[in-house]
mmCIF file of C-alpha atoms in Angstrom:
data_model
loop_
_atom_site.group_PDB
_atom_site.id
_atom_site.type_symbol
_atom_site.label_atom_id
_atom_site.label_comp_id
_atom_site.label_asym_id
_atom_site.label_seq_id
_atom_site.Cartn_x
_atom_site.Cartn_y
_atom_site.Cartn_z
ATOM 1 C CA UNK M 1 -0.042 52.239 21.986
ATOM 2 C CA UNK M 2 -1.991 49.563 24.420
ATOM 3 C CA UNK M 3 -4.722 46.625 23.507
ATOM 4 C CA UNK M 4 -6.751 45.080 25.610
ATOM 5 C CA UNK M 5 -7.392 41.709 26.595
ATOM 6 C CA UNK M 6 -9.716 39.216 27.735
ATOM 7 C CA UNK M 7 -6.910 36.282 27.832
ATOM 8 C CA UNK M 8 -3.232 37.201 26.395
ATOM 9 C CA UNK M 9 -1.220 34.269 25.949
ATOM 10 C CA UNK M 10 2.558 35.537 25.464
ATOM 11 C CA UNK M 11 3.804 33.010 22.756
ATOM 12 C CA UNK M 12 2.835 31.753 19.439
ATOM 13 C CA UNK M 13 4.204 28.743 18.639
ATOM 14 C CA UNK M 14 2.378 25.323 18.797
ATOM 15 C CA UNK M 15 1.630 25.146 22.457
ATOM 16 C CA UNK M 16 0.271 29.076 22.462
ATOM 17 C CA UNK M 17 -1.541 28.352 19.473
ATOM 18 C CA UNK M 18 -3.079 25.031 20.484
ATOM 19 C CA UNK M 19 -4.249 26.950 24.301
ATOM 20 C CA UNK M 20 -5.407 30.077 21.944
ATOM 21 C CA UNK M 21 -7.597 27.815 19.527
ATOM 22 C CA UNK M 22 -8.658 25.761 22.689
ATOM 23 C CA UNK M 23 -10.078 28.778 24.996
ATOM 24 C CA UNK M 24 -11.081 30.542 21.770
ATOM 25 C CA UNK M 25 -13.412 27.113 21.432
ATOM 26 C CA UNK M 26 -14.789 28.074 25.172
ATOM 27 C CA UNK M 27 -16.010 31.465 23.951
ATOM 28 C CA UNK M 28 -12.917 33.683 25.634
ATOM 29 C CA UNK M 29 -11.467 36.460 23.945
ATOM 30 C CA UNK M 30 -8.340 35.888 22.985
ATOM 31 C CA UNK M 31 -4.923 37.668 21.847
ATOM 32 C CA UNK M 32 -1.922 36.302 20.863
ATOM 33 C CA UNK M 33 1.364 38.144 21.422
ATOM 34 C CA UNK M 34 4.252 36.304 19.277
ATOM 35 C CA UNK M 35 7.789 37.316 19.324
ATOM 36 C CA UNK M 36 10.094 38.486 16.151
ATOM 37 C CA UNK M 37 10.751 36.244 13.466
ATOM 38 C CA UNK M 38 13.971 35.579 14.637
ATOM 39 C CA UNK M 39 12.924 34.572 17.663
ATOM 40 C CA UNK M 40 14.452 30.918 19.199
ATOM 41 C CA UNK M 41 11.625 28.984 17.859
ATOM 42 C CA UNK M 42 11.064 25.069 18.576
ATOM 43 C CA UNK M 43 7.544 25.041 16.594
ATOM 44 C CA UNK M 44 9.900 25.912 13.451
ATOM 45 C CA UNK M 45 12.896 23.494 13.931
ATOM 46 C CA UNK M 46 11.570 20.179 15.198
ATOM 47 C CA UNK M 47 11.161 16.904 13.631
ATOM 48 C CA UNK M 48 7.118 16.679 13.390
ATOM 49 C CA UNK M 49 7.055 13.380 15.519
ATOM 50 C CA UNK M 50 3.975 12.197 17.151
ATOM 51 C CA UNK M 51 5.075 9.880 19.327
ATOM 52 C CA UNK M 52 4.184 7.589 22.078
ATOM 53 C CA UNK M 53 7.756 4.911 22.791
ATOM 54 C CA UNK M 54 9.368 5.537 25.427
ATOM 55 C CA UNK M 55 7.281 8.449 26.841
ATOM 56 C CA UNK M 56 6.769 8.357 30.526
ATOM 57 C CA UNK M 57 8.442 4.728 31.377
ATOM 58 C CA UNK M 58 9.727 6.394 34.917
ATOM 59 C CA UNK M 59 6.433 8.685 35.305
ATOM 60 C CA UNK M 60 3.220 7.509 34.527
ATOM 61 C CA UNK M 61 0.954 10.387 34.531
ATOM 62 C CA UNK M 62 3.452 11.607 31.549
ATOM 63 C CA UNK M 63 2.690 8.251 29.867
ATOM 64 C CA UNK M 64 -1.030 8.228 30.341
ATOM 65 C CA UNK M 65 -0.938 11.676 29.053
ATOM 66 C CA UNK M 66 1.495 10.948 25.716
ATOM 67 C CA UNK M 67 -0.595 7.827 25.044
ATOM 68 C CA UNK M 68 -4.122 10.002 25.479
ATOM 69 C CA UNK M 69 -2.792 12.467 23.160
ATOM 70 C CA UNK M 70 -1.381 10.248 19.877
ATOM 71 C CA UNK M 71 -5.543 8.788 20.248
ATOM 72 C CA UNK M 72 -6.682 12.067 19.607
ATOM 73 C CA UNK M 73 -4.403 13.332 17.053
ATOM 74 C CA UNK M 74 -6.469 12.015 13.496
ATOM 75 C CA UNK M 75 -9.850 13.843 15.219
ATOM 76 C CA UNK M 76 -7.847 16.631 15.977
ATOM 77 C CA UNK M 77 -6.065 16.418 12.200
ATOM 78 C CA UNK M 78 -9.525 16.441 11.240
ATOM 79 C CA UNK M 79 -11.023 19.816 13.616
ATOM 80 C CA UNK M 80 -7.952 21.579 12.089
ATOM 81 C CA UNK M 81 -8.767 20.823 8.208
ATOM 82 C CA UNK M 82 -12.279 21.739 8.846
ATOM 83 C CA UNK M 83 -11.274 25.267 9.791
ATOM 84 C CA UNK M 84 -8.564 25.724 7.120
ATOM 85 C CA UNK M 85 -7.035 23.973 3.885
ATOM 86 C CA UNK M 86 -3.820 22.928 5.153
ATOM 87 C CA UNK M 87 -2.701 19.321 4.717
ATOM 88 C CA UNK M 88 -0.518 18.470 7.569
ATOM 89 C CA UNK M 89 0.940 15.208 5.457
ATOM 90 C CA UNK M 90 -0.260 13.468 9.170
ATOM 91 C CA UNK M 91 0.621 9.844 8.470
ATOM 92 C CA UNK M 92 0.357 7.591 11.967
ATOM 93 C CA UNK M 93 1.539 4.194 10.506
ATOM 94 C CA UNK M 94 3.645 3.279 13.288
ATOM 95 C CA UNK M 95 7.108 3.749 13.965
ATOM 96 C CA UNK M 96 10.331 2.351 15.001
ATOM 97 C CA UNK M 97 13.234 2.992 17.542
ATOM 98 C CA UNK M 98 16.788 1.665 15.789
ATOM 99 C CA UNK M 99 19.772 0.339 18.020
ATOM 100 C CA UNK M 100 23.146 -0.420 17.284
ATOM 101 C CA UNK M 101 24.038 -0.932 20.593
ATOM 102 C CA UNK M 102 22.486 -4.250 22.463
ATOM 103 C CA UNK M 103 22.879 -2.601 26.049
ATOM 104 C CA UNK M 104 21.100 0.103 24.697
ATOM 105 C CA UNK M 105 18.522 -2.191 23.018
ATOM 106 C CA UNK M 106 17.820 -4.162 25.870
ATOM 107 C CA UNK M 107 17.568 -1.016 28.365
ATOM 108 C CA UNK M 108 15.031 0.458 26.111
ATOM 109 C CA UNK M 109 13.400 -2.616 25.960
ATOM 110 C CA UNK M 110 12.942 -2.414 29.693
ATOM 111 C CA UNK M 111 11.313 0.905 29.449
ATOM 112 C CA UNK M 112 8.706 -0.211 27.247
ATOM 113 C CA UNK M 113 7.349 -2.997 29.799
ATOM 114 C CA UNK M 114 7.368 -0.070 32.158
ATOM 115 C CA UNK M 115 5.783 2.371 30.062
ATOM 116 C CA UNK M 116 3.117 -0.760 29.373
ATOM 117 C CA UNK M 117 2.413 -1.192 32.862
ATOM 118 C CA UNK M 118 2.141 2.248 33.760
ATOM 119 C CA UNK M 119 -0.544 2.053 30.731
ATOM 120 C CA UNK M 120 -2.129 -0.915 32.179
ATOM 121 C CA UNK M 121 -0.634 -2.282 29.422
ATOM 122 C CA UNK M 122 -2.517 -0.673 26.668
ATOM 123 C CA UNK M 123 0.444 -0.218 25.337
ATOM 124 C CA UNK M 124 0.698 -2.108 21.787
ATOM 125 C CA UNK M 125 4.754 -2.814 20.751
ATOM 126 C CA UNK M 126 6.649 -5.238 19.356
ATOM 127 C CA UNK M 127 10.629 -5.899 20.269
ATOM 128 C CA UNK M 128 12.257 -7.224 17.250
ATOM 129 C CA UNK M 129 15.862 -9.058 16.628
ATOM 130 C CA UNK M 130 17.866 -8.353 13.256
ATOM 131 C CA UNK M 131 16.562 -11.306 11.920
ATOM 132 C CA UNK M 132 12.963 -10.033 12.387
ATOM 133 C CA UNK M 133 14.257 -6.783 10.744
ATOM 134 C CA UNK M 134 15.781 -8.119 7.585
ATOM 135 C CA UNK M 135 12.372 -9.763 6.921
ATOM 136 C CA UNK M 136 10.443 -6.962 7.513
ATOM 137 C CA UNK M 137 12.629 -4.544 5.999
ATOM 138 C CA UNK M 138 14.797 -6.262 3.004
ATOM 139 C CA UNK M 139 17.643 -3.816 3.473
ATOM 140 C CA UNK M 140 18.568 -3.152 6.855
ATOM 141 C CA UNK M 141 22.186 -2.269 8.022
ATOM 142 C CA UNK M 142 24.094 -5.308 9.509
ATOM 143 C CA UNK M 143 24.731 -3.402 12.318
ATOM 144 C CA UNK M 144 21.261 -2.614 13.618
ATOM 145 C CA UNK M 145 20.939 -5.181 16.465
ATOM 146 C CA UNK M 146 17.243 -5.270 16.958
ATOM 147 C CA UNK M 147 14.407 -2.439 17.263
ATOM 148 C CA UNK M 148 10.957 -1.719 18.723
ATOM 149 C CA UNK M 149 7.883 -1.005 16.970
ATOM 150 C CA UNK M 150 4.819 1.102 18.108
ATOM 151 C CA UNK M 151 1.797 1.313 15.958
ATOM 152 C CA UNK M 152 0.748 4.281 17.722
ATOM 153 C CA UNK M 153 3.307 6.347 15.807
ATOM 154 C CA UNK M 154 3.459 9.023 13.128
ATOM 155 C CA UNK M 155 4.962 12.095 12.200
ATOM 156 C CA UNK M 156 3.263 15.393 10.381
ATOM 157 C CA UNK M 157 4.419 18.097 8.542
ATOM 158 C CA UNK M 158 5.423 20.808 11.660
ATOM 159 C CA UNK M 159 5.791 23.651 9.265
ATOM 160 C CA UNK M 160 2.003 23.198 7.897
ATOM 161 C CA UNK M 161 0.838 22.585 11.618
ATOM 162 C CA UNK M 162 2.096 25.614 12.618
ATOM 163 C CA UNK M 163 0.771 27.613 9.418
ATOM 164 C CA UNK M 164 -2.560 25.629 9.688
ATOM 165 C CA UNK M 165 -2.858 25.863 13.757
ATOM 166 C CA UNK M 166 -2.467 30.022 12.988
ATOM 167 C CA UNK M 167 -4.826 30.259 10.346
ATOM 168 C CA UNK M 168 -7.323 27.947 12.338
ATOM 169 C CA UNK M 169 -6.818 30.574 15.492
ATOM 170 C CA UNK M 170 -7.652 33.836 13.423
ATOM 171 C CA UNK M 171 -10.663 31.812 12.059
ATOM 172 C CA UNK M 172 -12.231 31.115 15.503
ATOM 173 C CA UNK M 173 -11.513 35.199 15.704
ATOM 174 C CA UNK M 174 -7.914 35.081 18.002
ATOM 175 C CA UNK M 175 -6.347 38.269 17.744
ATOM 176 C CA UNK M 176 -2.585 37.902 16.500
ATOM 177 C CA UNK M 177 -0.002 40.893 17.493
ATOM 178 C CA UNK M 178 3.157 39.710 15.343
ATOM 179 C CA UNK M 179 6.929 41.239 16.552
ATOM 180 C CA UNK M 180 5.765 41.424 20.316
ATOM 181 C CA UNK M 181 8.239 40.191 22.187
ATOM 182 C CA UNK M 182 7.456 40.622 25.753
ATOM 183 C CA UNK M 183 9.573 42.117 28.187
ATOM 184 C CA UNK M 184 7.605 42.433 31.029
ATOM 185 C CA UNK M 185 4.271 41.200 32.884
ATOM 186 C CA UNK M 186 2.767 41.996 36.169
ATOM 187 C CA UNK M 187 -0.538 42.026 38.182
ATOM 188 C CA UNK M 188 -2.054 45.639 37.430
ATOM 189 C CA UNK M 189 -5.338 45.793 39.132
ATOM 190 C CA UNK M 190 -8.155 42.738 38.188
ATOM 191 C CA UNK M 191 -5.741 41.713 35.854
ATOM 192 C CA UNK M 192 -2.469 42.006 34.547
ATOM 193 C CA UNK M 193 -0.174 44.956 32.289
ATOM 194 C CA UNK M 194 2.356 43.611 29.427
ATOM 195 C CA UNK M 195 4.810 45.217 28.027
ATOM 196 C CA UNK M 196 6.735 44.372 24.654
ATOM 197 C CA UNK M 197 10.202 45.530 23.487
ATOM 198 C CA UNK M 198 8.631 48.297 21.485
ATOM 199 C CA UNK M 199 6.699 49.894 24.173
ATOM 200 C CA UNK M 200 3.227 49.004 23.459
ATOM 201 C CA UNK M 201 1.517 47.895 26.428
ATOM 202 C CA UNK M 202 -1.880 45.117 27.085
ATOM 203 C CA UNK M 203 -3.811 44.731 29.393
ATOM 204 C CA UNK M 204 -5.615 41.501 30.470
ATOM 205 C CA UNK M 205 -7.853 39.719 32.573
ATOM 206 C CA UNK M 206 -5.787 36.653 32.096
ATOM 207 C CA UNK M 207 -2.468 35.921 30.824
ATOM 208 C CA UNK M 208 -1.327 32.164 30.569
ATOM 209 C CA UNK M 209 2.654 32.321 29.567
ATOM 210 C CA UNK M 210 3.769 29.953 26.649
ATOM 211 C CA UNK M 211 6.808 31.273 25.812
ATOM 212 C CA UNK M 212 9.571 28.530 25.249
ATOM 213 C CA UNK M 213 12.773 29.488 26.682
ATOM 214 C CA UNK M 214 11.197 33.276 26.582
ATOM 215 C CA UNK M 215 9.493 31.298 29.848
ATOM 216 C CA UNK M 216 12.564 31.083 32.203
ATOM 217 C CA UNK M 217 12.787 35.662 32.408
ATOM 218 C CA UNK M 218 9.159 36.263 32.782
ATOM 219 C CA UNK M 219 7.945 33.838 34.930
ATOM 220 C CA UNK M 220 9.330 34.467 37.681
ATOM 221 C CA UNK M 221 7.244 38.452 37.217
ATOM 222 C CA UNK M 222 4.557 35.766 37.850
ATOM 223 C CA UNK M 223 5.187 33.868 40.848
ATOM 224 C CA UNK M 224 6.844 30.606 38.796
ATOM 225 C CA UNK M 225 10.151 29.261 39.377
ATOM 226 C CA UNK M 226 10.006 28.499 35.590
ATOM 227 C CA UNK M 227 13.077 25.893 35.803
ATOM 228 C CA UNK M 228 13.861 25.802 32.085
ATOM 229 C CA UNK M 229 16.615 24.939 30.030
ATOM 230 C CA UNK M 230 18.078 24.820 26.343
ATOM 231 C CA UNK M 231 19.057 21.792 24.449
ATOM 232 C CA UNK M 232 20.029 21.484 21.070
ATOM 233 C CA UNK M 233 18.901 19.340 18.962
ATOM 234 C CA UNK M 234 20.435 18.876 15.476
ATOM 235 C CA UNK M 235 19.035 18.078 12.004
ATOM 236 C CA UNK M 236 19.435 17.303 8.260
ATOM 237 C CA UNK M 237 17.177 17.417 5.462
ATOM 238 C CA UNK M 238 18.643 15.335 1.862
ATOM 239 C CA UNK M 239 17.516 15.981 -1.670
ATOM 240 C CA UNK M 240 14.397 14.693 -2.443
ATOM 241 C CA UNK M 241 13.540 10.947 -3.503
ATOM 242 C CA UNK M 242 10.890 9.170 -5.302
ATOM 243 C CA UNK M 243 11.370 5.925 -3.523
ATOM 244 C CA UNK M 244 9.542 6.268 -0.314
ATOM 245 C CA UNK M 245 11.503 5.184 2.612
ATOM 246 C CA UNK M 246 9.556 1.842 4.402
ATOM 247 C CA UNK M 247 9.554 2.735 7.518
ATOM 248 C CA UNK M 248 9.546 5.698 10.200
ATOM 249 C CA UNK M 249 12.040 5.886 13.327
ATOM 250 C CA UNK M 250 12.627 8.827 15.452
ATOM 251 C CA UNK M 251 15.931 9.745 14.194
ATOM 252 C CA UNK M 252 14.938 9.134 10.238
ATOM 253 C CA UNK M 253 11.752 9.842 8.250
ATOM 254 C CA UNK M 254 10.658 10.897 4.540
ATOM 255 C CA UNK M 255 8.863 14.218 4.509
ATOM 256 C CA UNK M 256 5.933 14.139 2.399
ATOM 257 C CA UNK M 257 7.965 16.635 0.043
ATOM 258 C CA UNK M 258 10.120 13.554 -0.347
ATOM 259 C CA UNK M 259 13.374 14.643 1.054
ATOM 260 C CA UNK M 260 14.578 12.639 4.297
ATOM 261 C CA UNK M 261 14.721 14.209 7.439
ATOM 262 C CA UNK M 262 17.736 13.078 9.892
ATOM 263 C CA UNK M 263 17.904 13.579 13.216
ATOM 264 C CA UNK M 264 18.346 12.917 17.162
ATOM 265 C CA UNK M 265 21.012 14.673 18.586
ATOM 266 C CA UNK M 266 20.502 15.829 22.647
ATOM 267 C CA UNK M 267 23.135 18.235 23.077
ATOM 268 C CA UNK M 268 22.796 20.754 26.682
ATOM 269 C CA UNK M 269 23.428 24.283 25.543
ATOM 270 C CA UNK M 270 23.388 27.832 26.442
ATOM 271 C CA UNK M 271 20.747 29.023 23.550
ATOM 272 C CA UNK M 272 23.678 27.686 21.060
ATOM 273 C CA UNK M 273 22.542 27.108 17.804
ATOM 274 C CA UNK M 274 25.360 26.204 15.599
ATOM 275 C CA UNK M 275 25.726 23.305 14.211
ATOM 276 C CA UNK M 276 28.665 21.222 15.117
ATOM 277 C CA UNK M 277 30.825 17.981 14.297
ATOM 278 C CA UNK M 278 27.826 16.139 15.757
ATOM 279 C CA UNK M 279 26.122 15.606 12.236
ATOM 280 C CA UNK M 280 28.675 13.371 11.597
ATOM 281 C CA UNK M 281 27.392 10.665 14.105
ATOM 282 C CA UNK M 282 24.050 11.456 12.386
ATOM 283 C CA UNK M 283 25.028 10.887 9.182
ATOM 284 C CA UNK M 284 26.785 7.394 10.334
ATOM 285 C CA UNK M 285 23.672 6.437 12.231
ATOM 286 C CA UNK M 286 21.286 7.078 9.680
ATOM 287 C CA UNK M 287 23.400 4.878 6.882
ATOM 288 C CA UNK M 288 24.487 1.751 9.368
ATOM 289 C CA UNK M 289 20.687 1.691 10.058
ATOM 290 C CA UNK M 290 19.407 2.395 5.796
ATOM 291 C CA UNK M 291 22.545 1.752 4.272
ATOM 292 C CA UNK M 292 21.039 3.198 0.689
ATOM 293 C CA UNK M 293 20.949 6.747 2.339
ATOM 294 C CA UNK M 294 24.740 6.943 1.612
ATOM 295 C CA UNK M 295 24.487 7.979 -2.109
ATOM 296 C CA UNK M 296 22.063 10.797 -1.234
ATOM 297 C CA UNK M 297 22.796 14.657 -0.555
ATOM 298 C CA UNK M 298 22.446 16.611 2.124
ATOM 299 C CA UNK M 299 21.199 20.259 1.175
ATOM 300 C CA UNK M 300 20.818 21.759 4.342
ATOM 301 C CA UNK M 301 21.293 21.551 8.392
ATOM 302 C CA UNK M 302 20.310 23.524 11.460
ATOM 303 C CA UNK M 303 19.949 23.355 14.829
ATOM 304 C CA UNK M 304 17.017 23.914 17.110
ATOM 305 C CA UNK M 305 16.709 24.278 20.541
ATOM 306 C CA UNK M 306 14.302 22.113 22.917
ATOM 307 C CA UNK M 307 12.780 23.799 25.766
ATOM 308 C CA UNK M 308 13.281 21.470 28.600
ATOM 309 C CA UNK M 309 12.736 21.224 32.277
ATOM 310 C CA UNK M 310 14.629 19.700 34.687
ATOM 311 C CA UNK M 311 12.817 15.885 34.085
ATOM 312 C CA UNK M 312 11.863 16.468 30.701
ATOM 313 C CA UNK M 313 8.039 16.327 31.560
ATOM 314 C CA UNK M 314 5.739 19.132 31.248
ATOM 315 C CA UNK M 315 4.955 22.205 33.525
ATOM 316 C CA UNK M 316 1.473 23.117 33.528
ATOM 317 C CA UNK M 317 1.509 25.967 36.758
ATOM 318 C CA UNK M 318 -1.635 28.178 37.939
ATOM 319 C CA UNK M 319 -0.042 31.090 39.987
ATOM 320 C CA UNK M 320 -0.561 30.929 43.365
ATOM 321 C CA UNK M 321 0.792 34.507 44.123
ATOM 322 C CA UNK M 322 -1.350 35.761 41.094
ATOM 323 C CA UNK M 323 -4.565 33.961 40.264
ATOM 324 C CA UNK M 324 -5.461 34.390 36.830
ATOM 325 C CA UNK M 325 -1.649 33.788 35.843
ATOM 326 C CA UNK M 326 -1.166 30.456 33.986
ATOM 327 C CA UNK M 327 2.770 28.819 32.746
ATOM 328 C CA UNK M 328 2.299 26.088 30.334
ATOM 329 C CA UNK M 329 5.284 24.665 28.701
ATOM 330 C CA UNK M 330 6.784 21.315 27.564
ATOM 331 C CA UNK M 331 9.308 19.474 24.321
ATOM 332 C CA UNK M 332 6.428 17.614 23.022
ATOM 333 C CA UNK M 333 4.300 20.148 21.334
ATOM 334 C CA UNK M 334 3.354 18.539 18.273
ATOM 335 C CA UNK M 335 2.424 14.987 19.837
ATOM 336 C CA UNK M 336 0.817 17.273 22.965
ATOM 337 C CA UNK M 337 -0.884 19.319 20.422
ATOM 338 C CA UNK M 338 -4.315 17.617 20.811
ATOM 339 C CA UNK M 339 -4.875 18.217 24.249
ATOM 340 C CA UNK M 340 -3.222 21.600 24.810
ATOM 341 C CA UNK M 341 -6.283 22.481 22.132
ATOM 342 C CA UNK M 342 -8.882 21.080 24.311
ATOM 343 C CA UNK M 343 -7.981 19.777 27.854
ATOM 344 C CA UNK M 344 -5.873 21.772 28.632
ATOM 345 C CA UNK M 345 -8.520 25.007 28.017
ATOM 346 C CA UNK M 346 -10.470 23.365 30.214
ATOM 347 C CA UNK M 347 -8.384 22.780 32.901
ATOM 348 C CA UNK M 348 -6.753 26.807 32.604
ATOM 349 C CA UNK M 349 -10.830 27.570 32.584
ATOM 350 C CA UNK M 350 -11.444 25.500 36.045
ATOM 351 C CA UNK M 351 -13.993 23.538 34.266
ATOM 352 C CA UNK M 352 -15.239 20.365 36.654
ATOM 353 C CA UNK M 353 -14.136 18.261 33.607
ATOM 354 C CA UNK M 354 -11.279 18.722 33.494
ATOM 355 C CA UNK M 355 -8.146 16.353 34.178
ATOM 356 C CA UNK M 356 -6.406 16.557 37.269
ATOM 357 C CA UNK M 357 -2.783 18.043 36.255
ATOM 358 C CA UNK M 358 -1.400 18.038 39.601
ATOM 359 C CA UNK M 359 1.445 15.745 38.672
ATOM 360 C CA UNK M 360 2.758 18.683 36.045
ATOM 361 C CA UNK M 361 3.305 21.006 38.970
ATOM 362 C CA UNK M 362 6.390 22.945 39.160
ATOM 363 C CA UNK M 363 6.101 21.931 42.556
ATOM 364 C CA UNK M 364 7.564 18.672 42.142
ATOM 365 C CA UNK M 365 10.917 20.028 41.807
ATOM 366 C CA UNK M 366 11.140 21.217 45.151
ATOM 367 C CA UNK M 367 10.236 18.051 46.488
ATOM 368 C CA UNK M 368 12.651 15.917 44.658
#
């Protein structure tokens, strides 16, 4: 069996997705190929932030490009409901970072005013002391020293994104080839030849790689160093509450189902994804900062794996052994989301308009 192709994209998670629906937009022909359900999957085990603190205080085209993309998301919220009935619960209230620790209060502190500058401080926070806390939020743990605020700041539902960015893609008439797990890619000719672990073989003019972890094996077939790596990130999810929690942070929100979500765990890993002794801390965390979470259940826990490269910032690559060849990957996909669906077509199309995404570059690493 073989398909052609005008552009494959090998991944579909949120970042293939949001380049599919993006070039789709442009007028290219588009497939899909997505891996087996039981694929490692970040688009199905992260914690739906979309979020701007702290992003890019030590590189500034990272910053610029965070803070560009939490703008965009309630127009982009709104492209994706006008192509399919999926609420994706998007709520961008603001949100908060918790510490415990003053060192760790005050260092983050720090980053902010850098983050701010390298925004040319259009960067809107607020650094608040316990006391500020307890007046804002009757209820606070004792223990939470102080915390920042970004109004910027929201979360959605990731499971709905993902259903809803899907959906949105075979609207605008992507081509979806389910349980393809590629193996293999290379330049055949004016294009390129893929082949999945069942034998079935594309060919394409174009082939732009967003394939998580999946990245790190096939992109060096491509010319790209790929430098990827696991980490694992692990999660809780309660029973579900009436009450609705006052406040989001990055380690504890309310899910519009009504159970809370608890979180933040960095953990470097060799695609390990049991849990471990580690939700412990997160349990602990999440009650010194919300003391009333300690009464509630937790009904279930997993862990997910981040696909990371070696400064956390993303890695948007054109080939240079290949032309035609495109590696796009990143950790943010749901805050990125926005502009991997619009910019970031543009850019893989060449357009004049497009931004300048030198500073994603592999190429950095060799120069650090």
């Amino acid at each position: 069996m073989s398909a052609q192709a005008g552009t494959a994209i090998i991944g579909g998670g949120i970042v293939g997705l949001c380049v599919a629906l993006g070039l789709a937009a442009r007028g290219h022909e588009v497939l899909v190929l997505d891996g087996r359900d039981g694929d490692m999957r970040a688009s199905q085990g992260n914690f739906g932030l979309v979020w701007l603190q702290g992003k890019g205080a030590g590189y500034a085209p990272y910053a610029r490009w965070s803070f560009q993309a939490v703008q965009a998301w309630p127009d982009f919220a709104k492209r994706l409901s006008g192509l399919v009935d999926v609420d994706l619960a998007l709520c961008q209230q603001g949100g908060y970072e918790f510490f415990t620790d003053a060192a760790e209060y005050e260092a983050f502190g720090h980053d902010l005013h850098r983050q701010a500058n390298a925004l040319d401080d259009r960067l809107s926070f607020e650094l608040l002391n316990h006391a500020d806390l307890a007046a804002r939020l009757p209820g606070i743990g004792q223990r939470v020293v102080g915390a920042s605020f970004c109004p910027l700041d929201g979360h959605v539902n990731p499971l709905r994104l993902h259903f809803a960015l899907r959906q949105a893609c075979l609207a605008s008439g992507v081509r979806i080839t389910c349980g393809a797990s590629v193996v293999s890619v290379r330049p055949a000719g004016a294009g390129f030849a893929l082949l999945d672990e069942t034998g079935r073989q594309t060919r394409a003019s174009r082939v732009v790689l967003c394939a998580g972890l999946g990245a790190a094996h096939l992109g060096p077939q491509l010319g790209f160093r790929a430098p990827i790596r696991a980490q694992r990130g692990e999660l809780m999810i309660t029973e579900r509450v009436a009450d609705r929690l006052p406040f989001l942070s990055s380690t504890i929100r309310q899910v519009d189902e009504g159970g809370f979500q608890i979180g933040g765990t960095k953990a470097e890993t060799d695609c390990d994804t049991e849990t471990t002794t580690t939700m412990v801390g997160l349990a602990q965390h999440a009650v010194a900062v919300w003391p009333r979470l300690a009464d509630l259940r937790v009904l279930r826990s997993w862990a997910a794996l981040r696909v990371m490269t070696p400064d956390g910032y993303p890695i948007y690559q054109r080939s240079a052994d290949h032309p035609g060849a495109f590696l796009v990957t990143c950790h943010s996909g749901v805050t990125l989301a926005p502009l991997h669906a619009t910019l970031l077509a543009e850019w893989i199309d060449g357009d004049p308009a497009a931004p300048d995404l030198e500073a994603f570059d592999e190429r950095r690493f060799a120069l650090s």
